[in-house]
XYZ file of C-alpha atoms in Angstrom:
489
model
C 121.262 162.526 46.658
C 120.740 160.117 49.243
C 117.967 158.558 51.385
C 117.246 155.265 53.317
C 115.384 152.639 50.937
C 115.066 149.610 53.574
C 117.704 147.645 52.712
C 120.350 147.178 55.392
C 123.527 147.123 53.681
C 122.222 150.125 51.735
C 120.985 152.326 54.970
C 124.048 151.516 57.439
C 125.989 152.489 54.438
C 124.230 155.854 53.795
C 123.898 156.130 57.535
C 127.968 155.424 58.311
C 128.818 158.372 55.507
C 126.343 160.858 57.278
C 127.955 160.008 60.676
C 130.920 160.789 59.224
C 130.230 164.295 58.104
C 128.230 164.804 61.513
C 124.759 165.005 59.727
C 121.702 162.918 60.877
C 120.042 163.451 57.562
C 122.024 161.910 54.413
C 119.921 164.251 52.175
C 122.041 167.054 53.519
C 125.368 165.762 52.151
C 127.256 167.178 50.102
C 130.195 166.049 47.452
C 132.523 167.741 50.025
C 131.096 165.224 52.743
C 131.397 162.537 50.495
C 135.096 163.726 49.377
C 136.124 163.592 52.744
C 134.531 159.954 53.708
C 136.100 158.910 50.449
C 139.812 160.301 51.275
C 139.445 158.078 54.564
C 138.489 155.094 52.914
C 141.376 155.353 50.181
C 143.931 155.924 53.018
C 142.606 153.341 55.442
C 141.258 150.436 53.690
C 145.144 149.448 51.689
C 146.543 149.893 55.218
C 146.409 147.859 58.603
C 144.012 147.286 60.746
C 141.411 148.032 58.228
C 143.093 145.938 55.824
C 142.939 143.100 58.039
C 139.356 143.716 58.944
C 137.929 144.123 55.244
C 139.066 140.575 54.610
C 135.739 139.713 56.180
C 133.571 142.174 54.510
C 135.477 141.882 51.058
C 137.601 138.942 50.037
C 139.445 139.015 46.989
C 138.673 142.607 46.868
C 141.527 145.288 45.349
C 141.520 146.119 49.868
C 142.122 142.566 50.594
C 143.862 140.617 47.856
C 147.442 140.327 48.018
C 148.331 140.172 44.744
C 147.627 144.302 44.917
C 149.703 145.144 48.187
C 153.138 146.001 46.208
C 151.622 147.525 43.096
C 150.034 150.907 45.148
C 148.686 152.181 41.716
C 146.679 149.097 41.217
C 145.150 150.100 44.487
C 144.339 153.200 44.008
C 143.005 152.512 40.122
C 140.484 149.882 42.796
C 139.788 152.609 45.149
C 138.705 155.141 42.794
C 135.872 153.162 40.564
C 134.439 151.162 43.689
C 134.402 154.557 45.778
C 134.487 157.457 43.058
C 132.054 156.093 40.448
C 128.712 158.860 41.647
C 129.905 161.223 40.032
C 127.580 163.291 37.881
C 130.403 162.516 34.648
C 130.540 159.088 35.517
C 127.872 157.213 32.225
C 125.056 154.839 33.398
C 122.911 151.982 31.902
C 119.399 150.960 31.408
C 119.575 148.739 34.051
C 118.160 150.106 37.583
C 120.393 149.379 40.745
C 119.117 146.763 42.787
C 119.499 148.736 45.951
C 118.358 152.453 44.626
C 116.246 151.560 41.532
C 118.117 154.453 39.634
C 120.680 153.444 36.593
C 123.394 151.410 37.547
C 126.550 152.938 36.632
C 128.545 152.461 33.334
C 131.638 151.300 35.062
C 133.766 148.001 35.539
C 133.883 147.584 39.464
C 137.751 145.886 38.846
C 141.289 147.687 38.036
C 141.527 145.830 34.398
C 137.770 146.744 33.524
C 136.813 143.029 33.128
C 133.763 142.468 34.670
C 130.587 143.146 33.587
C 129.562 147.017 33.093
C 127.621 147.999 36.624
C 128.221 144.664 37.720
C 128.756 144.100 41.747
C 130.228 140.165 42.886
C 131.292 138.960 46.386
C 134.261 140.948 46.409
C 132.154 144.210 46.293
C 128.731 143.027 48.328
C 128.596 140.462 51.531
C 126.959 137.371 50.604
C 126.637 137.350 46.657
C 127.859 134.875 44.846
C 131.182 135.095 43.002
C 132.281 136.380 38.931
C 130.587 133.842 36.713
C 128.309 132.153 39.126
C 124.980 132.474 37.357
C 122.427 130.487 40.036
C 119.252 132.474 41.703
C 120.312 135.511 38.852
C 117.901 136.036 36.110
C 118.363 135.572 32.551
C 121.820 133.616 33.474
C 123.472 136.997 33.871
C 125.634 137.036 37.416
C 126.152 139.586 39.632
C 123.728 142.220 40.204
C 123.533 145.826 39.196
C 124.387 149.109 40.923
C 124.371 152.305 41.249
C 127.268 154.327 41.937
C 125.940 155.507 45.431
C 125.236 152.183 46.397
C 128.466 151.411 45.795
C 130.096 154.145 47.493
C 127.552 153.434 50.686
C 128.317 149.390 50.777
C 131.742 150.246 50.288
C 131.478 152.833 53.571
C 129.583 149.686 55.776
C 131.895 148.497 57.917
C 133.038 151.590 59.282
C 129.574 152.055 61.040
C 129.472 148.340 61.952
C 131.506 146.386 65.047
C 133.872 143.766 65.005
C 132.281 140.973 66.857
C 134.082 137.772 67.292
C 135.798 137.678 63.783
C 132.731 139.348 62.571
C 130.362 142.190 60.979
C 128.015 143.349 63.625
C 125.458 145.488 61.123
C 122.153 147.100 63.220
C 119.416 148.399 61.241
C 116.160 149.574 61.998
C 112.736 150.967 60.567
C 113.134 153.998 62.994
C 116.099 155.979 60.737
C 117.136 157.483 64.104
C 118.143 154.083 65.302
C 119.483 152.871 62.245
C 122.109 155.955 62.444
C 122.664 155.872 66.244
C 124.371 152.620 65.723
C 126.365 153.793 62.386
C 127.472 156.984 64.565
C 128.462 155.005 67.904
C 130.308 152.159 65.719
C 131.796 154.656 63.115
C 133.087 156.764 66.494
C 134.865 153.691 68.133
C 136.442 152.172 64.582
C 137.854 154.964 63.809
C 139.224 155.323 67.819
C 140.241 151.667 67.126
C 142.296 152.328 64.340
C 144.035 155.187 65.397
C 145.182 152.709 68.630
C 145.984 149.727 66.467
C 148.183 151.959 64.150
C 150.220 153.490 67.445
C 150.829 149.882 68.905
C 151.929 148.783 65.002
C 149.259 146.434 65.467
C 147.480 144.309 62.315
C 144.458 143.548 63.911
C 141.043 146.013 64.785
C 140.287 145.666 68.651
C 137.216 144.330 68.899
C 134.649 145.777 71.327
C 135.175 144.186 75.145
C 131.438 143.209 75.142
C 129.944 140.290 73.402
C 127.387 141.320 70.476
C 124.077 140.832 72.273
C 125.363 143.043 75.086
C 126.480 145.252 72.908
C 124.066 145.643 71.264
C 121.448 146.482 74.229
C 124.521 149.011 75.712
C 124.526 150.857 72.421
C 120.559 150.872 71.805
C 120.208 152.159 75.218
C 122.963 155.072 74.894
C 120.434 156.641 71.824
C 118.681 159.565 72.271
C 115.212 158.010 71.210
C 115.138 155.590 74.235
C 115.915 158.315 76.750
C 113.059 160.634 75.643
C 110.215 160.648 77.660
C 107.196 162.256 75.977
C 104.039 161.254 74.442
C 103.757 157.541 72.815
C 101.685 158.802 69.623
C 104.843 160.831 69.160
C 107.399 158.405 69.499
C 106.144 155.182 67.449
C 108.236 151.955 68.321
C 110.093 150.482 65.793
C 112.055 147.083 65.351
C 115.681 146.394 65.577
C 117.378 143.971 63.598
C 121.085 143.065 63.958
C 122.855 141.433 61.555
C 125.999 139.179 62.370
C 127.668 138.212 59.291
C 131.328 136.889 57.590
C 131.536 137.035 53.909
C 134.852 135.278 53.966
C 135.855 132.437 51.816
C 136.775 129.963 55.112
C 133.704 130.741 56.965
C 131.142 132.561 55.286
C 127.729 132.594 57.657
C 124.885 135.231 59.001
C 123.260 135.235 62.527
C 119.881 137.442 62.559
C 119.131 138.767 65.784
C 115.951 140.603 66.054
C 114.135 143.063 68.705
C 110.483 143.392 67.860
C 108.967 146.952 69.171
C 107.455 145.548 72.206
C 110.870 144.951 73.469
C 112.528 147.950 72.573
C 109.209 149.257 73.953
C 110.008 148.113 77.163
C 113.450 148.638 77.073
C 112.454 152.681 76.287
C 109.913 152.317 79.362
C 112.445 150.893 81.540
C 114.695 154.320 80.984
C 111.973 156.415 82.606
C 112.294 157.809 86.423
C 109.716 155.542 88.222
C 111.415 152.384 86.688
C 115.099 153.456 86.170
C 116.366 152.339 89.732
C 114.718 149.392 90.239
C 115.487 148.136 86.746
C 119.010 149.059 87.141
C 119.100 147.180 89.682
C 118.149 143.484 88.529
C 120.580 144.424 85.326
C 123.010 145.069 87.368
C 122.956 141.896 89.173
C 123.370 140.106 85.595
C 126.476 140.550 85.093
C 129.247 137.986 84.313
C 131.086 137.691 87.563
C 134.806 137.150 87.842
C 135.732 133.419 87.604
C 137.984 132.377 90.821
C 141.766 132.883 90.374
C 144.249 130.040 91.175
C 147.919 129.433 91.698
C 149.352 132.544 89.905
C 146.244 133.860 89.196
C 145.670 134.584 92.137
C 148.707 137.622 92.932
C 147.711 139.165 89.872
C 146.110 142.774 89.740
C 144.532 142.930 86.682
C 141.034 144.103 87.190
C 137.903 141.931 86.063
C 135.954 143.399 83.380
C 132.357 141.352 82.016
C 131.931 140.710 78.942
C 128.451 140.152 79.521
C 125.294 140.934 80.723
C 122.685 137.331 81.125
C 119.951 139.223 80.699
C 120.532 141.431 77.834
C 121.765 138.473 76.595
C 117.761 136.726 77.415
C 116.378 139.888 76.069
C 116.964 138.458 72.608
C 114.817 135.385 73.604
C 111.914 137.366 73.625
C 109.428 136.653 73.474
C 109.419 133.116 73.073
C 110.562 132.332 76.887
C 108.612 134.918 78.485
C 108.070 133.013 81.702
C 111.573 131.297 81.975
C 112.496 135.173 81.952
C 110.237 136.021 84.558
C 111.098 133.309 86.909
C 114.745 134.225 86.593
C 115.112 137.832 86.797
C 111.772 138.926 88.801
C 110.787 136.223 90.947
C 115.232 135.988 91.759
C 114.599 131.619 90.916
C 118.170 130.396 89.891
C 118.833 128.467 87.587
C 119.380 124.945 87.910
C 122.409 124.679 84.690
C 124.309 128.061 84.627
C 126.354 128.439 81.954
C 129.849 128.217 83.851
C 131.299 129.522 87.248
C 130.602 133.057 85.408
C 126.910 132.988 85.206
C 125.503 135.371 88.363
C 122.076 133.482 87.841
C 123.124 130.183 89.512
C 123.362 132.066 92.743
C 119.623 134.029 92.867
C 118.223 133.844 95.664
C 114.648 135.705 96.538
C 115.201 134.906 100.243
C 118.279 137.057 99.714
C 116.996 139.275 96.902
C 113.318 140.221 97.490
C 114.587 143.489 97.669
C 114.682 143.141 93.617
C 111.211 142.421 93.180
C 109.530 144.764 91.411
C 105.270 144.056 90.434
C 105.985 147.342 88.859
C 108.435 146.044 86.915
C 106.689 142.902 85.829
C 103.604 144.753 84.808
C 104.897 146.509 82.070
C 106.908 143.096 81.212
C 103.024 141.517 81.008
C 101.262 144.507 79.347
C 104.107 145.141 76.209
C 106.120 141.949 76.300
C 103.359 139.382 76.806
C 100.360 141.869 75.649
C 98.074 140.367 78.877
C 95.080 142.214 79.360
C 94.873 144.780 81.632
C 91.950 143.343 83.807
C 94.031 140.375 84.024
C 96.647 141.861 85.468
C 94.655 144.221 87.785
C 93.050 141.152 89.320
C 96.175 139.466 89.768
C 97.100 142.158 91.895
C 94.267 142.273 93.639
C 94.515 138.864 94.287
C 98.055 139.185 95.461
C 97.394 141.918 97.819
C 94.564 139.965 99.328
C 96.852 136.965 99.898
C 99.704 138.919 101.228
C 97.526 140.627 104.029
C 96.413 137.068 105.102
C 99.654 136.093 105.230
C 101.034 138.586 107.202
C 97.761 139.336 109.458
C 97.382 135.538 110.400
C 101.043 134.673 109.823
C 99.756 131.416 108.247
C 103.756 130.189 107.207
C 102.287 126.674 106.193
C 99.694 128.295 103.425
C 102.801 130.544 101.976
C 104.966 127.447 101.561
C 102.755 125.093 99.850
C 101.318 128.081 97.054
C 105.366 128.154 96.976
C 105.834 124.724 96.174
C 102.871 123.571 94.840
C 103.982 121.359 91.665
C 100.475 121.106 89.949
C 97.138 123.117 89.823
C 95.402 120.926 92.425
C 97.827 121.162 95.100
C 97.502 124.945 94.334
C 93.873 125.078 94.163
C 93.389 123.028 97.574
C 95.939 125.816 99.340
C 93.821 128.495 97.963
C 90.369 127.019 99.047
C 91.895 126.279 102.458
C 93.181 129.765 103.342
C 90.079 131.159 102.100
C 88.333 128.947 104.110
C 90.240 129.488 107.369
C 89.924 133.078 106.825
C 85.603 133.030 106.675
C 85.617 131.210 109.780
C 86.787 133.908 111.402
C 84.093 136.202 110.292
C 86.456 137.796 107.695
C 85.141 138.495 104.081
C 86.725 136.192 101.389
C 90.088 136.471 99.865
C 89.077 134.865 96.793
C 86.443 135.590 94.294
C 84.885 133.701 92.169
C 84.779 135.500 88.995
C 88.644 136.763 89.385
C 90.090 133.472 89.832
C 89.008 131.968 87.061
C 90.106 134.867 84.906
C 93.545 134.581 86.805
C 93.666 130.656 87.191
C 91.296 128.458 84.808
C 90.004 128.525 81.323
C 86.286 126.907 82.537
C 85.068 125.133 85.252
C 87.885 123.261 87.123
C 89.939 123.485 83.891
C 93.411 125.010 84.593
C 94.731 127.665 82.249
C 97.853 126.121 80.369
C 99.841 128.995 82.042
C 98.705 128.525 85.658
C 102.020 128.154 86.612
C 102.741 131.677 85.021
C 99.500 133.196 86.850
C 101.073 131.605 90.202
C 104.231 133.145 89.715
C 103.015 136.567 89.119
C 100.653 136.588 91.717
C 104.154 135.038 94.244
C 106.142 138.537 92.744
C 103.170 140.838 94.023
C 102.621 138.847 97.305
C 106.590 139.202 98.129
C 106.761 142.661 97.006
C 104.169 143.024 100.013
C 105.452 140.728 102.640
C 108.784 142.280 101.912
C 107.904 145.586 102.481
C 105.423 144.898 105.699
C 109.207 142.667 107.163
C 107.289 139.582 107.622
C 109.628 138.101 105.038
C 112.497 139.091 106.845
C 111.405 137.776 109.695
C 110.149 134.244 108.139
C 112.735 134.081 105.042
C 113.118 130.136 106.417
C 109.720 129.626 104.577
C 111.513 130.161 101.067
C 113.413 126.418 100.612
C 114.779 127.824 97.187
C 116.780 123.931 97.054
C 113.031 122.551 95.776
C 112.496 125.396 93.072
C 115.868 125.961 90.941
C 114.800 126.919 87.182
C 115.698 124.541 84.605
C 117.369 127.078 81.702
């Protein structure tokens, strides 16, 4: 009866009324399942805090328009031909559904049976126009047709969506698995919500504690798929795309937020054993911190809870600032502009935090975020390494500080050639090679890549990974002046 067809508000729909009768598959429902979701929805949706909530999702709707609240049969007349019109009895047209492609049903979607036969407005569907408008329709004819199980599944939405700052928070993805993980999680904690809000005589849905990009990484990484750790070819990656949307009449807008698969790629990566820790680690050093109390604020007891997390939040940047990403989270730069007395990442600090470096780490960020080529990498490393022992061997403090510091590809090339050089003359092979650092450093002869910068900074996370772990970092962390290198956000 039903299946995913790739359109969001269709598949979170389908998804949400599966969740609800505990099946991962929709094609296993049954009209019991559906009888049940349906009950909910005719109980919950005239009531608060759902009533309150659908004002977003449906304006004007029989839910959300007053003029219905004291007439209780009007209501349920609503109810039952926006949520009961899939029945087998129910008559359909010629016309296909815009969501399904089967016939769009035979049925006014209003208590009066006004509107058009099969007919779906703004009060039925986010983000349509309204009854009578007749721009981007064909043939002049508004609205657009539907099925009855589209409607039933649009009309089931925002149970397997959050609440997020006044709005719908709608994930959907091409993996199905995903796309009903979120329904499931959301659909759990609404209907948790609810039962609260009721019990407290409360109008209003709690929203989640987290803000949406935060919450969204939390809830992507609670799913089964990203905690499975078996063979690639059997696990494709798909993309996640959240949408954050109000369809009502004072502020109607959409936000599209979108994970391409080599992010949730390396999200899923970062899950496994010989990353968990580390990873765990620098996320857990992201978090909002608790703003300083004062006056009164200061006797009170209530504990601090984030809201959220910088770098899921710079997850979603991805990846389009790539390096800025880098410099902040795995080379431990801070940033120069925080965003408020909140924002952990004005206080990094890699003489404090080179425990957090992780060329582990970073090479999977290069390989599936930035899709460098392996050799690339490996002679990066190698390059690193190299550098590292001469540091550490001839404890050569000034040569560390100036690749450090170094502002432009000539002051970095003339540390390079000069620690090389000091090395040969004391009948040690040398550090560099030719044919690696131009692969690492220039496009041609004496012509700097346009990421050189980027090349220096990833060969800095391998070298302090090293010096970190051999303590000559510890012992010379006075050779890290992080007061000439805070990141610009």
């Amino acid at each position: 009866m039903f299946n995913y067809v790739g359109h969001p508000y269709y598949d979170v729909g389908i998804a949400t009324l599966a969740a609800f009768a505990g099946k991962k598959d929709p094609r296993h429902l049954t009209p019991q399942d559906l009888g049940q979701a349906i009950e909910y929805m005719e109980r919950e949706y005239v009531q608060q805090p759902l009533r309150s909530y659908l004002t977003v999702v449906f304006p004007n709707s029989g839910f959300t328009q007053p003029a219905f609240f004291k007439n209780p049969k009007r209501q349920q007349e609503y109810a039952r031909r926006v949520l009961r019109s899939s029945g087998e009895s129910v008559p359909a047209l010629d016309e296909k559904c815009a969501f399904t492609g089967k016939p769009a049903t035979a049925l006014a979607f209003d208590d009066k049976g006004k509107l058009p036969l099969g007919r779906a407005f703004r009060q039925h569907i986010p983000l349509l126009t309204g009854e009578g408008t007749i721009n981007f329709h064909p043939y002049g004819d508004s609205g657009i047709p539907v099925s009855g199980e589209a409607m039933l599944a649009i009309q089931a939405l925002p149970l397997g969506c959050a609440k997020s700052a006044g709005r719908l928070l709608m994930v959907h993805s091409d993996n199905p698995d995903l796309t009903y993980h979120f329904a499931r999680e959301f659909l759990m904690r609404n209907r948790g919500a609810v039962q609260l809000a009721q019990q407290a005589d409360s109008n209003k849905l709690p929203e989640p504690h987290h803000r949406h990009h935060t919450l969204l990484i939390e809830t992507l990484l609670e799913a089964e798929y990203m905690r499975r750790e078996t063979l690639q070819a059997e696990n494709p990656l798909f993309t996640l795309t959240a949408y954050h949307l109000s369809n009502s009449g004072q502020g109607p807008g959409l936000d599209i937020y979108i994970l391409p698969m080599q992010v949730v790629g390396f999200l899923r990566t970062m899950q496994e054993a010989r990353f968990n820790e580390a990873w765990h680690r620098i996320v857990g050093k992201a978090w909002e911190t608790e703003p300083p109390r004062r006056g009164k604020e200061q006797g009170e007891k209530e504990s601090f809870q984030p809201a959220r997390n910088w770098l899921y939040e710079d997850i979603f940047n991805l990846p389009d600032r790539a390096k800025h990403f880098i410099r902040t989270y795995f080379l431990r730069i801070a940033l120069r502009y925080a965003r408020g007395k909140t924002d952990p990442r004005q206080n990094y600090s890699l003489a404090n935090e080179a425990d957090l470096v992780s060329w582990a780490i970073t090479a999977q960020f290069l390989r599936r975020i930035m899709n460098m080529e392996p050799h690339r990498i490996e002679h990066i490393r190698k390059m690193a390494d190299g550098l590292a022992e001469y540091v550490s061997n001839q404890n050569d403090r000034r040569f560390f500080r100036d690749f450090y510091t170094s502002r432009n590809y000539s002051h970095l090339r003339t540390a390079l050639l000069k620690a090389d050089l000091a090395h040969v003359r004391q009948g040690n092979p040398p550090i560099i090679q030719f044919e690696p650092y131009i692969e690492v450093f220039e496009e041609g002869r004496e012509l700097s890549r346009r990421d050189w910068s980027l090349a220096r900074d990833l060969v800095l996370i391998r070298m302090i990974e090293r010096l970190h772990a051999s303590g000559w970092l510890g012992r010379n962390a006075e050779v890290i002046d992080e007061s000439v290198d805070a990141e610009d956000e």
